[in-house]
Amino acid sequence: MTREHAHPVAVHLPNGVLPAAIVLFGLGAIFQREALLLAGYYNLMVVTAAMPFVLFSGYVDWINHYGGHLTRVFRQKIIAGFIAAGLSLILAPGPVLMPALVDPLSPRRWLFLGALLLNLAPAAYAGWLGGRLVFMGRKR
């Protein structure tokens, strides 16, 4: 997996699709369009499905490429990854259990949008740390 760059490729899915989910859901909330709300929600489902592979491939890379040393950076990256995966897993069944979250006229749609934005923070932070690891020490 490390030789084939599975983790760097895999992380592009949640780090690209989660912002798309937020944009779609946000547009649906603003313009009261159920199709956009659902499109954002379905994108969240893709992120949720991808996270186990992202975490596993990150673990394999950490062991093979970085020797499995639990430094501060890796500790923060692991925690951020699990928070993003956990929040995605918590949010995924939300609209099924509470359809008002994707109702274009319900004020609860804003609550779900806020939760999606909250989920972006640990995903972005883990990605930022990963970028620092990869590009650290390179001259511009």
MMTF fields as JSON, N, C-alpha, C and O atoms, coordinates in Angstrom:
{
  "mmtfVersion": "1.0.0",
  "mmtfProducer": "UNKNOWN",
  "numBonds": 559,
  "numAtoms": 560,
  "numGroups": 140,
  "numChains": 1,
  "numModels": 1,
  "chainsPerModel": [1],
  "groupsPerChain": [140],
  "chainIdList": ["A"],
  "bondAtomList": [4, 2, 8, 6, 12, 10, 16, 14, 20, 18, 24, 22, 28, 26, 32, 30, 36, 34, 40, 38, 44, 42, 48, 46, 52, 50, 56, 54, 60, 58, 64, 62, 68, 66, 72, 70, 76, 74, 80, 78, 84, 82, 88, 86, 92, 90, 96, 94, 100, 98, 104, 102, 108, 106, 112, 110, 116, 114, 120, 118, 124, 122, 128, 126, 132, 130, 136, 134, 140, 138, 144, 142, 148, 146, 152, 150, 156, 154, 160, 158, 164, 162, 168, 166, 172, 170, 176, 174, 180, 178, 184, 182, 188, 186, 192, 190, 196, 194, 200, 198, 204, 202, 208, 206, 212, 210, 216, 214, 220, 218, 224, 222, 228, 226, 232, 230, 236, 234, 240, 238, 244, 242, 248, 246, 252, 250, 256, 254, 260, 258, 264, 262, 268, 266, 272, 270, 276, 274, 280, 278, 284, 282, 288, 286, 292, 290, 296, 294, 300, 298, 304, 302, 308, 306, 312, 310, 316, 314, 320, 318, 324, 322, 328, 326, 332, 330, 336, 334, 340, 338, 344, 342, 348, 346, 352, 350, 356, 354, 360, 358, 364, 362, 368, 366, 372, 370, 376, 374, 380, 378, 384, 382, 388, 386, 392, 390, 396, 394, 400, 398, 404, 402, 408, 406, 412, 410, 416, 414, 420, 418, 424, 422, 428, 426, 432, 430, 436, 434, 440, 438, 444, 442, 448, 446, 452, 450, 456, 454, 460, 458, 464, 462, 468, 466, 472, 470, 476, 474, 480, 478, 484, 482, 488, 486, 492, 490, 496, 494, 500, 498, 504, 502, 508, 506, 512, 510, 516, 514, 520, 518, 524, 522, 528, 526, 532, 530, 536, 534, 540, 538, 544, 542, 548, 546, 552, 550, 556, 554],
  "bondOrderList": [1, 1, 1, 1, 1, 1, 1, 1, 1, 1, 1, 1, 1, 1, 1, 1, 1, 1, 1, 1, 1, 1, 1, 1, 1, 1, 1, 1, 1, 1, 1, 1, 1, 1, 1, 1, 1, 1, 1, 1, 1, 1, 1, 1, 1, 1, 1, 1, 1, 1, 1, 1, 1, 1, 1, 1, 1, 1, 1, 1, 1, 1, 1, 1, 1, 1, 1, 1, 1, 1, 1, 1, 1, 1, 1, 1, 1, 1, 1, 1, 1, 1, 1, 1, 1, 1, 1, 1, 1, 1, 1, 1, 1, 1, 1, 1, 1, 1, 1, 1, 1, 1, 1, 1, 1, 1, 1, 1, 1, 1, 1, 1, 1, 1, 1, 1, 1, 1, 1, 1, 1, 1, 1, 1, 1, 1, 1, 1, 1, 1, 1, 1, 1, 1, 1, 1, 1, 1, 1],
  "groupList": [{"groupName": "MET", "atomNameList": ["N", "CA", "C", "O"], "elementList": ["N", "C", "C", "O"], "formalChargeList": [0, 0, 0, 0], "bondAtomList": [1, 0, 2, 1, 3, 2], "bondOrderList": [1, 1, 2], "singleLetterCode": "M", "chemCompType": "L-PEPTIDE LINKING"}, {"groupName": "THR", "atomNameList": ["N", "CA", "C", "O"], "elementList": ["N", "C", "C", "O"], "formalChargeList": [0, 0, 0, 0], "bondAtomList": [1, 0, 2, 1, 3, 2], "bondOrderList": [1, 1, 2], "singleLetterCode": "T", "chemCompType": "L-PEPTIDE LINKING"}, {"groupName": "ARG", "atomNameList": ["N", "CA", "C", "O"], "elementList": ["N", "C", "C", "O"], "formalChargeList": [0, 0, 0, 0], "bondAtomList": [1, 0, 2, 1, 3, 2], "bondOrderList": [1, 1, 2], "singleLetterCode": "R", "chemCompType": "L-PEPTIDE LINKING"}, {"groupName": "GLU", "atomNameList": ["N", "CA", "C", "O"], "elementList": ["N", "C", "C", "O"], "formalChargeList": [0, 0, 0, 0], "bondAtomList": [1, 0, 2, 1, 3, 2], "bondOrderList": [1, 1, 2], "singleLetterCode": "E", "chemCompType": "L-PEPTIDE LINKING"}, {"groupName": "HIS", "atomNameList": ["N", "CA", "C", "O"], "elementList": ["N", "C", "C", "O"], "formalChargeList": [0, 0, 0, 0], "bondAtomList": [1, 0, 2, 1, 3, 2], "bondOrderList": [1, 1, 2], "singleLetterCode": "H", "chemCompType": "L-PEPTIDE LINKING"}, {"groupName": "ALA", "atomNameList": ["N", "CA", "C", "O"], "elementList": ["N", "C", "C", "O"], "formalChargeList": [0, 0, 0, 0], "bondAtomList": [1, 0, 2, 1, 3, 2], "bondOrderList": [1, 1, 2], "singleLetterCode": "A", "chemCompType": "L-PEPTIDE LINKING"}, {"groupName": "PRO", "atomNameList": ["N", "CA", "C", "O"], "elementList": ["N", "C", "C", "O"], "formalChargeList": [0, 0, 0, 0], "bondAtomList": [1, 0, 2, 1, 3, 2], "bondOrderList": [1, 1, 2], "singleLetterCode": "P", "chemCompType": "L-PEPTIDE LINKING"}, {"groupName": "VAL", "atomNameList": ["N", "CA", "C", "O"], "elementList": ["N", "C", "C", "O"], "formalChargeList": [0, 0, 0, 0], "bondAtomList": [1, 0, 2, 1, 3, 2], "bondOrderList": [1, 1, 2], "singleLetterCode": "V", "chemCompType": "L-PEPTIDE LINKING"}, {"groupName": "LEU", "atomNameList": ["N", "CA", "C", "O"], "elementList": ["N", "C", "C", "O"], "formalChargeList": [0, 0, 0, 0], "bondAtomList": [1, 0, 2, 1, 3, 2], "bondOrderList": [1, 1, 2], "singleLetterCode": "L", "chemCompType": "L-PEPTIDE LINKING"}, {"groupName": "ASN", "atomNameList": ["N", "CA", "C", "O"], "elementList": ["N", "C", "C", "O"], "formalChargeList": [0, 0, 0, 0], "bondAtomList": [1, 0, 2, 1, 3, 2], "bondOrderList": [1, 1, 2], "singleLetterCode": "N", "chemCompType": "L-PEPTIDE LINKING"}, {"groupName": "GLY", "atomNameList": ["N", "CA", "C", "O"], "elementList": ["N", "C", "C", "O"], "formalChargeList": [0, 0, 0, 0], "bondAtomList": [1, 0, 2, 1, 3, 2], "bondOrderList": [1, 1, 2], "singleLetterCode": "G", "chemCompType": "PEPTIDE LINKING"}, {"groupName": "ILE", "atomNameList": ["N", "CA", "C", "O"], "elementList": ["N", "C", "C", "O"], "formalChargeList": [0, 0, 0, 0], "bondAtomList": [1, 0, 2, 1, 3, 2], "bondOrderList": [1, 1, 2], "singleLetterCode": "I", "chemCompType": "L-PEPTIDE LINKING"}, {"groupName": "PHE", "atomNameList": ["N", "CA", "C", "O"], "elementList": ["N", "C", "C", "O"], "formalChargeList": [0, 0, 0, 0], "bondAtomList": [1, 0, 2, 1, 3, 2], "bondOrderList": [1, 1, 2], "singleLetterCode": "F", "chemCompType": "L-PEPTIDE LINKING"}, {"groupName": "GLN", "atomNameList": ["N", "CA", "C", "O"], "elementList": ["N", "C", "C", "O"], "formalChargeList": [0, 0, 0, 0], "bondAtomList": [1, 0, 2, 1, 3, 2], "bondOrderList": [1, 1, 2], "singleLetterCode": "Q", "chemCompType": "L-PEPTIDE LINKING"}, {"groupName": "TYR", "atomNameList": ["N", "CA", "C", "O"], "elementList": ["N", "C", "C", "O"], "formalChargeList": [0, 0, 0, 0], "bondAtomList": [1, 0, 2, 1, 3, 2], "bondOrderList": [1, 1, 2], "singleLetterCode": "Y", "chemCompType": "L-PEPTIDE LINKING"}, {"groupName": "SER", "atomNameList": ["N", "CA", "C", "O"], "elementList": ["N", "C", "C", "O"], "formalChargeList": [0, 0, 0, 0], "bondAtomList": [1, 0, 2, 1, 3, 2], "bondOrderList": [1, 1, 2], "singleLetterCode": "S", "chemCompType": "L-PEPTIDE LINKING"}, {"groupName": "ASP", "atomNameList": ["N", "CA", "C", "O"], "elementList": ["N", "C", "C", "O"], "formalChargeList": [0, 0, 0, 0], "bondAtomList": [1, 0, 2, 1, 3, 2], "bondOrderList": [1, 1, 2], "singleLetterCode": "D", "chemCompType": "L-PEPTIDE LINKING"}, {"groupName": "TRP", "atomNameList": ["N", "CA", "C", "O"], "elementList": ["N", "C", "C", "O"], "formalChargeList": [0, 0, 0, 0], "bondAtomList": [1, 0, 2, 1, 3, 2], "bondOrderList": [1, 1, 2], "singleLetterCode": "W", "chemCompType": "L-PEPTIDE LINKING"}, {"groupName": "LYS", "atomNameList": ["N", "CA", "C", "O"], "elementList": ["N", "C", "C", "O"], "formalChargeList": [0, 0, 0, 0], "bondAtomList": [1, 0, 2, 1, 3, 2], "bondOrderList": [1, 1, 2], "singleLetterCode": "K", "chemCompType": "L-PEPTIDE LINKING"}],
  "groupTypeList": [0, 1, 2, 3, 4, 5, 4, 6, 7, 5, 7, 4, 8, 6, 9, 10, 7, 8, 6, 5, 5, 11, 7, 8, 12, 10, 8, 10, 5, 11, 12, 13, 2, 3, 5, 8, 8, 8, 5, 10, 14, 14, 9, 8, 0, 7, 7, 1, 5, 5, 0, 6, 12, 7, 8, 12, 15, 10, 14, 7, 16, 17, 11, 9, 4, 14, 10, 10, 4, 8, 1, 2, 7, 12, 2, 13, 18, 11, 11, 5, 10, 12, 11, 5, 5, 10, 8, 15, 8, 11, 8, 5, 6, 10, 6, 7, 8, 0, 6, 5, 8, 7, 16, 6, 8, 15, 6, 2, 2, 17, 8, 12, 8, 10, 5, 8, 8, 8, 9, 8, 5, 6, 5, 5, 14, 5, 10, 17, 8, 10, 10, 2, 8, 7, 12, 0, 10, 2, 18, 2],
  "groupIdList": [1, 2, 3, 4, 5, 6, 7, 8, 9, 10, 11, 12, 13, 14, 15, 16, 17, 18, 19, 20, 21, 22, 23, 24, 25, 26, 27, 28, 29, 30, 31, 32, 33, 34, 35, 36, 37, 38, 39, 40, 41, 42, 43, 44, 45, 46, 47, 48, 49, 50, 51, 52, 53, 54, 55, 56, 57, 58, 59, 60, 61, 62, 63, 64, 65, 66, 67, 68, 69, 70, 71, 72, 73, 74, 75, 76, 77, 78, 79, 80, 81, 82, 83, 84, 85, 86, 87, 88, 89, 90, 91, 92, 93, 94, 95, 96, 97, 98, 99, 100, 101, 102, 103, 104, 105, 106, 107, 108, 109, 110, 111, 112, 113, 114, 115, 116, 117, 118, 119, 120, 121, 122, 123, 124, 125, 126, 127, 128, 129, 130, 131, 132, 133, 134, 135, 136, 137, 138, 139, 140],
  "secStructList": [7, 6, 6, 6, 6, 2, 2, 2, 2, 2, 6, 2, 2, 2, 2, 2, 2, 2, 2, 2, 2, 2, 2, 2, 2, 2, 2, 2, 2, 2, 2, 6, 7, 2, 2, 2, 2, 2, 2, 2, 2, 2, 2, 2, 2, 2, 2, 2, 2, 2, 2, 2, 2, 2, 2, 2, 2, 2, 2, 2, 2, 2, 2, 2, 2, 2, 6, 6, 7, 7, 7, 2, 2, 2, 2, 2, 2, 2, 2, 2, 2, 2, 2, 2, 2, 2, 2, 2, 2, 2, 2, 6, 6, 2, 2, 2, 2, 7, 4, 4, 4, 4, 7, 6, 6, 7, 6, 2, 2, 2, 2, 2, 2, 2, 2, 2, 2, 2, 2, 2, 2, 2, 2, 2, 2, 2, 2, 2, 2, 2, 2, 2, 2, 2, 2, 6, 6, 7, 7, 7],
  "xCoordList": [0.817, 0.0, 0.862, 0.555, 1.931, 2.803, 3.457, 3.519, 3.943, 4.611, 3.663, 4.092, 2.389, 1.395, 0.756, -0.151, 1.216, 0.726, -0.771, -1.487, -1.238, -2.672, -3.203, -4.286, -2.45, -2.958, -3.017, -4.054, -1.947, -2.059, -3.183, -3.818, -3.428, -4.531, -5.866, -6.786, -5.976, -7.244, -7.696, -8.893, -6.777, -7.191, -7.788, -8.489, -7.523, -8.122, -9.635, -10.338, -10.142, -11.589, -12.303, -13.126, -12.027, -12.745, -12.367, -13.212, -11.108, -10.704, -11.223, -11.165, -11.725, -12.336, -13.851, -14.54, -14.362, -15.806, -16.505, -17.631, -15.867, -16.512, -16.768, -17.866, -15.802, -16.135, -17.24, -18.073, -17.248, -18.326, -19.67, -20.674, -19.691, -20.927, -21.422, -22.618, -20.498, -20.864, -21.402, -22.403, -20.742, -21.2, -22.594, -23.489, -22.774, -24.074, -25.161, -26.243, -24.865, -25.852, -26.137, -27.288, -25.098, -25.285, -26.136, -27.006, -25.895, -26.715, -28.16, -29.094, -28.335, -29.685, -30.388, -31.587, -29.64, -30.234, -30.61, -31.681, -29.736, -29.988, -31.156, -32.061, -31.126, -32.147, -33.339, -34.223, -33.352, -34.447, -34.74, -35.878, -33.705, -33.809, -33.435, -32.287, -34.421, -34.212, -33.167, -32.39, -33.133, -32.173, -30.735, -29.888, -30.46, -29.109, -28.806, -27.688, -29.797, -29.613, -29.279, -28.367, -30.009, -29.762, -28.424, -27.729, -28.059, -26.76, -25.632, -24.671, -25.747, -24.756, -24.711, -23.638, -25.886, -25.968, -25.344, -24.619, -25.618, -25.058, -23.531, -22.831, -23.035, -21.583, -21.006, -19.925, -21.714, -21.282, -21.233, -20.332, -22.184, -22.195, -20.955, -20.401, -20.525, -19.312, -18.097, -17.241, -18.033, -16.938, -16.933, -15.885, -18.107, -18.22, -17.759, -17.07, -18.135, -17.729, -16.226, -15.624, -15.616, -14.185, -13.287, -12.14, -13.779, -12.919, -12.224, -11.065, -12.853, -12.09, -10.844, -9.792, -10.949, -9.775, -8.741, -7.539, -9.196, -8.267, -7.48, -6.259, -8.173, -7.495, -6.554, -5.432, -7.015, -6.178, -4.942, -3.837, -5.119, -3.963, -3.003, -1.791, -3.541, -2.684, -1.871, -0.692, -2.494, -1.789, -0.651, 0.469, -0.946, 0.064, 1.224, 2.386, 0.923, 1.971, 2.799, 4.024, 2.124, 2.803, 3.797, 4.922, 3.381, 4.264, 5.402, 6.567, 5.082, 6.08, 6.991, 8.198, 6.434, 7.205, 7.851, 8.946, 7.168, 7.663, 8.08, 8.383, 8.099, 8.592, 7.66, 8.051, 6.439, 5.471, 5.797, 5.269, 6.64, 6.988, 5.823, 5.372, 5.35, 4.192, 4.645, 4.691, 4.973, 5.382, 4.133, 3.012, 4.343, 3.226, 2.411, 1.181, 3.095, 2.405, 1.53, 0.379, 2.057, 1.267, 0.128, -0.963, 0.367, -0.699, -1.854, -3.017, -1.527, -2.561, -3.26, -4.477, -2.497, -3.064, -4.018, -5.094, -3.631, -4.466, -5.75, -6.842, -5.613, -6.799, -7.738, -8.947, -7.195, -8.026, -8.724, -9.9, -8.016, -8.62, -9.767, -10.806, -9.575, -10.644, -11.818, -12.965, -11.557, -12.657, -13.474, -14.704, -12.796, -13.502, -14.309, -15.457, -13.713, -14.424, -15.61, -16.695, -15.397, -16.47, -17.617, -18.783, -17.286, -18.351, -19.116, -20.339, -18.408, -19.083, -20.027, -21.152, -19.56, -20.379, -21.604, -22.672, -21.447, -22.575, -23.566, -24.778, -23.048, -23.918, -24.631, -25.741, -24.017, -24.567, -26.014, -26.823, -26.379, -27.784, -28.734, -29.946, -28.2, -29.029, -30.271, -31.372, -30.146, -31.339, -32.313, -33.499, -31.821, -32.724, -33.543, -34.747, -32.887, -33.573, -34.398, -35.409, -33.968, -34.658, -34.739, -33.892, -35.738, -35.858, -35.893, -35.625, -36.212, -36.25, -34.871, -34.77, -33.812, -32.462, -32.228, -31.387, -32.968, -32.838, -34.124, -34.304, -35.005, -36.229, -35.877, -35.376, -36.129, -35.725, -36.414, -35.961, -37.5, -38.214, -37.988, -38.433, -37.3, -37.073, -35.855, -34.816, -35.977, -34.797, -33.699, -32.56, -34.035, -33.026, -31.973, -30.914, -32.256, -31.261, -30.007, -28.905, -30.163, -29.012, -28.173, -26.95, -28.822, -28.116, -27.223, -26.07, -27.776, -27.0, -25.849, -24.751, -26.088, -25.012, -23.901, -22.72, -24.27, -23.263, -22.458, -21.247, -23.131, -22.432, -21.473, -20.38, -21.894, -20.993, -19.759, -18.64, -19.971, -18.837, -17.909, -16.687, -18.483, -17.682, -16.851, -15.709, -17.415, -16.71, -15.536, -14.566, -15.624, -14.55, -13.266, -12.167, -13.395, -12.226, -11.192, -10.027, -11.564, -10.531, -10.01, -8.839, -10.858, -10.388, -9.357, -8.327, -9.634, -8.698, -7.404, -6.32, -7.514, -6.326, -5.437, -4.217, -6.045, -5.26, -4.582, -3.427, -5.283, -4.692, -3.558, -2.547, -3.725, -2.67, -1.415, -0.296, -1.62, -0.473, 0.204, 1.432, -0.587, -0.022, 0.792, 1.857, 0.288, 1.032, 2.349, 3.36, 2.34, 3.587, 4.585, 5.782, 4.099, 4.995, 5.615, 6.811, 4.803, 5.272, 6.196, 7.213, 5.852, 6.594, 7.569, 8.214, 7.68, 8.572, 10.014, 10.481, 10.691, 12.094, 12.352, 13.502, 11.317, 11.525, 11.574, 10.812, 12.467, 12.571, 11.573, 11.244, 11.108, 10.102, 10.722, 10.024],
  "yCoordList": [-1.197, 0.0, 1.263, 2.237, 1.232, 2.41, 2.666, 3.807, 1.609, 1.752, 2.308, 3.037, 1.973, 2.43, 3.764, 4.241, 4.362, 5.668, 5.644, 6.592, 4.569, 4.412, 5.521, 6.053, 5.873, 6.888, 8.28, 8.937, 8.752, 10.075, 10.156, 11.201, 9.071, 9.063, 9.029, 9.769, 8.174, 7.997, 9.259, 9.546, 10.018, 11.197, 12.284, 13.164, 12.237, 13.244, 13.091, 14.056, 11.896, 11.699, 12.482, 13.34, 12.228, 13.008, 14.489, 15.344, 14.798, 16.206, 16.979, 18.208, 16.292, 16.961, 16.886, 17.841, 15.736, 15.522, 16.186, 16.662, 16.229, 16.871, 18.362, 18.834, 19.121, 20.518, 20.613, 21.519, 19.689, 19.684, 19.424, 20.039, 18.519, 18.238, 19.497, 19.786, 20.24, 21.46, 22.514, 23.169, 22.677, 23.664, 23.29, 24.135, 22.031, 21.595, 21.747, 22.263, 21.296, 21.393, 22.861, 23.237, 23.679, 25.099, 25.784, 26.589, 25.473, 26.048, 25.573, 26.349, 24.301, 23.776, 24.453, 24.724, 24.727, 25.404, 26.846, 27.319, 27.53, 28.929, 29.057, 29.868, 28.246, 28.364, 27.437, 27.355, 26.739, 25.845, 24.818, 24.674, 24.118, 23.099, 21.733, 21.485, 20.871, 19.551, 18.75, 18.01, 18.884, 18.128, 18.461, 17.57, 19.737, 20.124, 19.643, 19.216, 19.713, 19.206, 17.715, 17.259, 16.969, 15.532, 15.241, 14.304, 16.028, 15.835, 16.029, 15.26, 17.051, 17.258, 16.098, 15.656, 15.61, 14.478, 13.218, 12.49, 12.963, 11.781, 11.88, 10.872, 13.078, 13.263, 12.929, 12.347, 13.291, 12.918, 11.402, 10.869, 10.705, 9.248, 8.656, 7.665, 9.259, 8.811, 9.005, 8.127, 10.144, 10.42, 9.395, 8.855, 9.129, 8.176, 6.789, 6.095, 6.393, 5.071, 4.999, 3.934, 6.123, 6.129, 6.174, 5.732, 6.691, 6.932, 5.693, 5.806, 4.521, 3.363, 3.065, 2.752, 3.157, 2.913, 4.019, 3.751, 5.25, 6.371, 6.152, 6.307, 5.794, 5.572, 4.37, 4.427, 3.285, 2.089, 2.343, 1.95, 2.994, 3.272, 4.249, 4.176, 5.157, 6.058, 5.3, 5.591, 4.333, 3.499, 2.733, 2.689, 2.135, 1.37, 2.283, 1.901, 3.469, 4.433, 4.847, 4.938, 5.092, 5.518, 4.439, 4.751, 3.184, 2.08, 1.908, 1.834, 1.844, 1.526, 2.697, 2.517, 3.869, 5.018, 5.812, 6.352, 5.88, 6.709, 5.894, 6.468, 4.575, 3.728, 3.589, 3.02, 4.092, 3.951, 4.754, 4.459, 5.749, 6.581, 7.521, 8.277, 7.462, 8.253, 9.639, 9.932, 10.472, 11.847, 12.697, 12.239, 13.931, 14.854, 15.042, 15.066, 15.174, 15.38, 14.174, 14.339, 12.98, 11.794, 11.603, 11.182, 11.904, 11.804, 12.738, 12.335, 13.976, 14.943, 14.494, 14.627, 13.97, 13.515, 12.337, 12.288, 11.408, 10.241, 10.679, 10.235, 11.546, 12.026, 12.771, 12.536, 13.666, 14.425, 13.489, 13.684, 12.481, 11.523, 10.753, 10.549, 10.324, 9.595, 10.503, 10.057, 11.753, 12.688, 12.907, 12.883, 13.121, 13.316, 12.065, 12.169, 10.901, 9.655, 9.464, 9.072, 9.741, 9.589, 10.552, 10.164, 11.817, 12.78, 12.391, 12.519, 11.92, 11.475, 10.318, 10.271, 9.396, 8.236, 8.643, 8.046, 9.654, 10.15, 10.907, 10.766, 11.714, 12.526, 11.704, 12.052, 10.627, 9.855, 9.4, 9.575, 8.834, 8.413, 9.55, 9.346, 10.726, 11.844, 12.111, 12.089, 12.364, 12.649, 11.473, 11.678, 10.246, 9.097, 9.08, 8.824, 9.354, 9.355, 10.619, 10.589, 11.729, 13.005, 13.691, 14.523, 13.35, 13.899, 15.428, 16.003, 16.079, 17.558, 18.151, 19.311, 17.367, 17.871, 18.16, 18.99, 17.479, 17.725, 18.285, 18.261, 18.78, 19.439, 20.878, 21.616, 21.293, 22.641, 23.769, 24.912, 23.474, 24.524, 24.458, 25.335, 23.423, 23.251, 24.044, 24.024, 24.738, 25.43, 24.466, 24.88, 23.2, 22.211, 21.951, 21.397, 22.345, 22.175, 22.97, 22.572, 24.102, 24.927, 24.219, 24.358, 23.472, 22.688, 21.639, 21.447, 20.973, 19.953, 20.59, 20.034, 21.738, 22.444, 22.82, 22.685, 23.289, 23.614, 22.39, 22.475, 21.255, 20.014, 19.581, 19.084, 19.776, 19.466, 20.366, 19.907, 21.637, 22.569, 22.173, 22.247, 21.757, 21.292, 20.076, 19.938, 19.204, 18.0, 18.331, 17.577, 19.449, 19.825, 20.191, 19.971, 20.737, 21.208, 20.102, 20.285, 18.965, 17.937, 17.319, 16.947, 17.203, 16.658, 17.587, 17.133, 18.87, 19.842, 19.886, 20.0, 19.796, 19.834, 18.617, 18.747, 17.443, 16.229, 16.36, 15.962, 16.912, 17.122, 18.123, 17.942, 19.174, 20.181, 19.572, 19.82, 18.772, 18.105, 17.155, 17.079, 16.432, 15.537, 16.281, 15.824, 17.422, 18.243, 18.725, 18.763, 19.092, 19.507, 18.363, 18.574, 17.145, 15.986, 15.733, 15.466, 15.818, 15.513, 16.595, 16.291, 17.854, 18.943, 19.653, 20.624, 19.177, 19.782, 19.713, 18.66, 20.816, 20.863, 21.113, 21.298, 21.125, 21.42, 22.921, 23.675, 23.328, 24.76, 25.112, 24.303, 26.352, 26.79, 27.113, 27.497],
  "zCoordList": [0.0, 0.0, 0.0, -0.687, 0.77, 0.836, -0.513, -0.971, -1.148, -2.442, -3.501, -4.395, -3.407, -4.383, -3.981, -4.662, -2.892, -2.415, -2.118, -2.442, -1.508, -1.23, -0.327, -0.572, 0.715, 1.635, 1.002, 1.094, 0.365, -0.26, -1.291, -1.435, -1.999, -2.968, -2.233, -2.582, -1.218, -0.505, 0.213, 0.245, 0.785, 1.563, 0.684, 1.184, -0.614, -1.485, -1.572, -1.871, -1.316, -1.375, -0.272, -0.591, 1.011, 2.018, 2.014, 2.281, 1.713, 1.734, 0.526, 0.518, -0.485, -1.624, -1.603, -1.963, -1.176, -1.211, -0.025, -0.171, 1.14, 2.289, 2.041, 2.337, 1.509, 1.17, 0.111, 0.163, -0.838, -1.842, -1.174, -1.533, -0.207, 0.529, 1.234, 1.239, 1.825, 2.541, 1.58, 1.869, 0.448, -0.546, -1.054, -1.103, -1.428, -1.936, -0.879, -1.158, 0.332, 1.402, 1.729, 1.95, 1.76, 2.035, 0.982, 1.315, -0.287, -1.358, -1.237, -1.438, -0.908, -0.698, 0.46, 0.393, 1.528, 2.687, 2.348, 2.727, 1.644, 1.297, 0.324, 0.526, -0.733, -1.787, -1.59, -2.442, -0.455, -0.09, -1.186, -1.634, -1.601, -2.648, -2.078, -1.712, -2.015, -1.443, -2.218, -1.614, -3.54, -4.342, -3.945, -3.868, -3.695, -3.281, -1.859, -1.57, -0.981, 0.379, 0.336, 1.026, -0.466, -0.575, -1.244, -0.852, -2.242, -2.893, -1.881, -1.866, -1.042, 0.006, 0.98, 1.39, 1.347, 2.265, 1.642, 2.321, 0.378, -0.286, -0.38, -0.289, -0.559, -0.55, 0.821, 0.913, 1.88, 3.231, 3.365, 4.012, 2.764, 2.831, 2.151, 2.626, 1.051, 0.367, 1.282, 1.382, 1.938, 2.874, 3.996, 4.349, 4.555, 5.657, 5.218, 5.965, 4.019, 3.507, 3.251, 3.39, 2.879, 2.556, 3.791, 3.73, 4.894, 6.056, 6.619, 7.017, 6.679, 7.18, 6.349, 6.907, 5.025, 4.183, 4.354, 4.362, 4.489, 4.705, 5.991, 6.009, 7.064, 8.349, 8.287, 8.789, 7.671, 7.583, 6.728, 7.103, 5.584, 4.725, 5.401, 5.196, 6.202, 6.972, 8.004, 8.208, 8.652, 9.623, 8.939, 9.448, 7.791, 7.06, 6.656, 6.795, 6.164, 5.796, 7.009, 6.938, 8.102, 9.335, 9.781, 10.171, 9.724, 10.12, 9.111, 9.504, 7.832, 6.801, 6.451, 6.29, 6.336, 5.86, 6.996, 6.84, 8.131, 9.237, 10.461, 11.507, 10.344, 11.424, 12.613, 13.633, 12.51, 13.594, 14.837, 15.91, 14.727, 15.886, 16.199, 15.339, 17.433, 17.839, 18.294, 19.489, 17.334, 17.629, 17.827, 17.607, 18.243, 18.465, 17.187, 17.227, 16.067, 14.784, 14.452, 14.05, 14.615, 14.287, 15.278, 14.894, 16.533, 17.528, 17.132, 17.154, 16.773, 16.375, 15.097, 14.969, 14.166, 12.892, 13.11, 12.513, 13.948, 14.249, 14.946, 14.59, 15.935, 16.659, 15.716, 15.735, 14.89, 13.952, 12.97, 12.66, 12.48, 11.555, 12.186, 11.559, 13.432, 14.11, 14.465, 14.441, 14.79, 15.051, 13.781, 13.823, 12.649, 11.378, 11.01, 10.579, 11.18, 10.874, 11.82, 11.392, 13.1, 14.085, 13.837, 13.899, 13.555, 13.266, 12.004, 11.956, 10.991, 9.766, 10.073, 9.575, 10.891, 11.251, 12.075, 11.941, 12.921, 13.708, 12.827, 12.989, 11.89, 11.034, 9.965, 9.562, 9.504, 8.382, 8.591, 7.68, 9.727, 9.866, 10.254, 10.324, 10.502, 10.965, 10.145, 10.697, 8.839, 8.042, 7.921, 7.661, 8.107, 8.086, 9.373, 9.349, 10.489, 11.784, 12.006, 12.709, 11.408, 11.569, 10.201, 9.876, 9.41, 8.053, 7.99, 6.935, 9.075, 9.079, 8.791, 8.392, 8.988, 8.727, 7.247, 6.899, 6.378, 4.94, 4.339, 3.121, 5.177, 4.712, 4.351, 5.199, 3.105, 2.68, 3.428, 3.367, 4.133, 4.869, 6.379, 7.12, 6.824, 8.26, 8.723, 8.064, 9.847, 10.38, 10.839, 11.05, 10.992, 11.423, 10.351, 10.645, 9.11, 8.051, 8.378, 7.999, 9.084, 9.461, 10.523, 10.547, 11.385, 12.404, 11.734, 12.119, 10.732, 10.029, 9.25, 9.206, 8.643, 7.938, 8.91, 8.587, 10.091, 11.107, 11.516, 11.72, 11.635, 11.996, 10.879, 11.15, 9.622, 8.506, 8.536, 8.307, 8.818, 8.915, 10.056, 9.922, 11.165, 12.301, 11.912, 12.349, 11.1, 10.662, 9.74, 9.673, 9.037, 8.127, 8.884, 8.375, 10.072, 10.825, 11.08, 10.725, 11.679, 11.908, 10.618, 10.545, 9.599, 8.317, 7.686, 7.187, 7.71, 7.145, 7.953, 7.382, 9.268, 10.117, 9.86, 9.759, 9.756, 9.462, 8.105, 7.949, 7.128, 5.809, 5.834, 5.156, 6.61, 6.737, 7.368, 6.918, 8.416, 9.041, 8.06, 8.015, 7.277, 6.281, 5.238, 4.825, 4.818, 3.865, 4.438, 3.737, 5.707, 6.361, 6.41, 6.216, 6.67, 6.7, 5.328, 5.214, 4.312, 2.96, 2.426, 1.804, 2.662, 2.051, 2.99, 2.595, 4.224, 5.196, 4.694, 4.26, 4.756, 4.39, 2.917, 2.519, 2.102, 0.67, 0.47, 1.075, -0.374, -0.676, -1.771, -2.638, -1.693, -2.674, -3.976, -4.914]
}
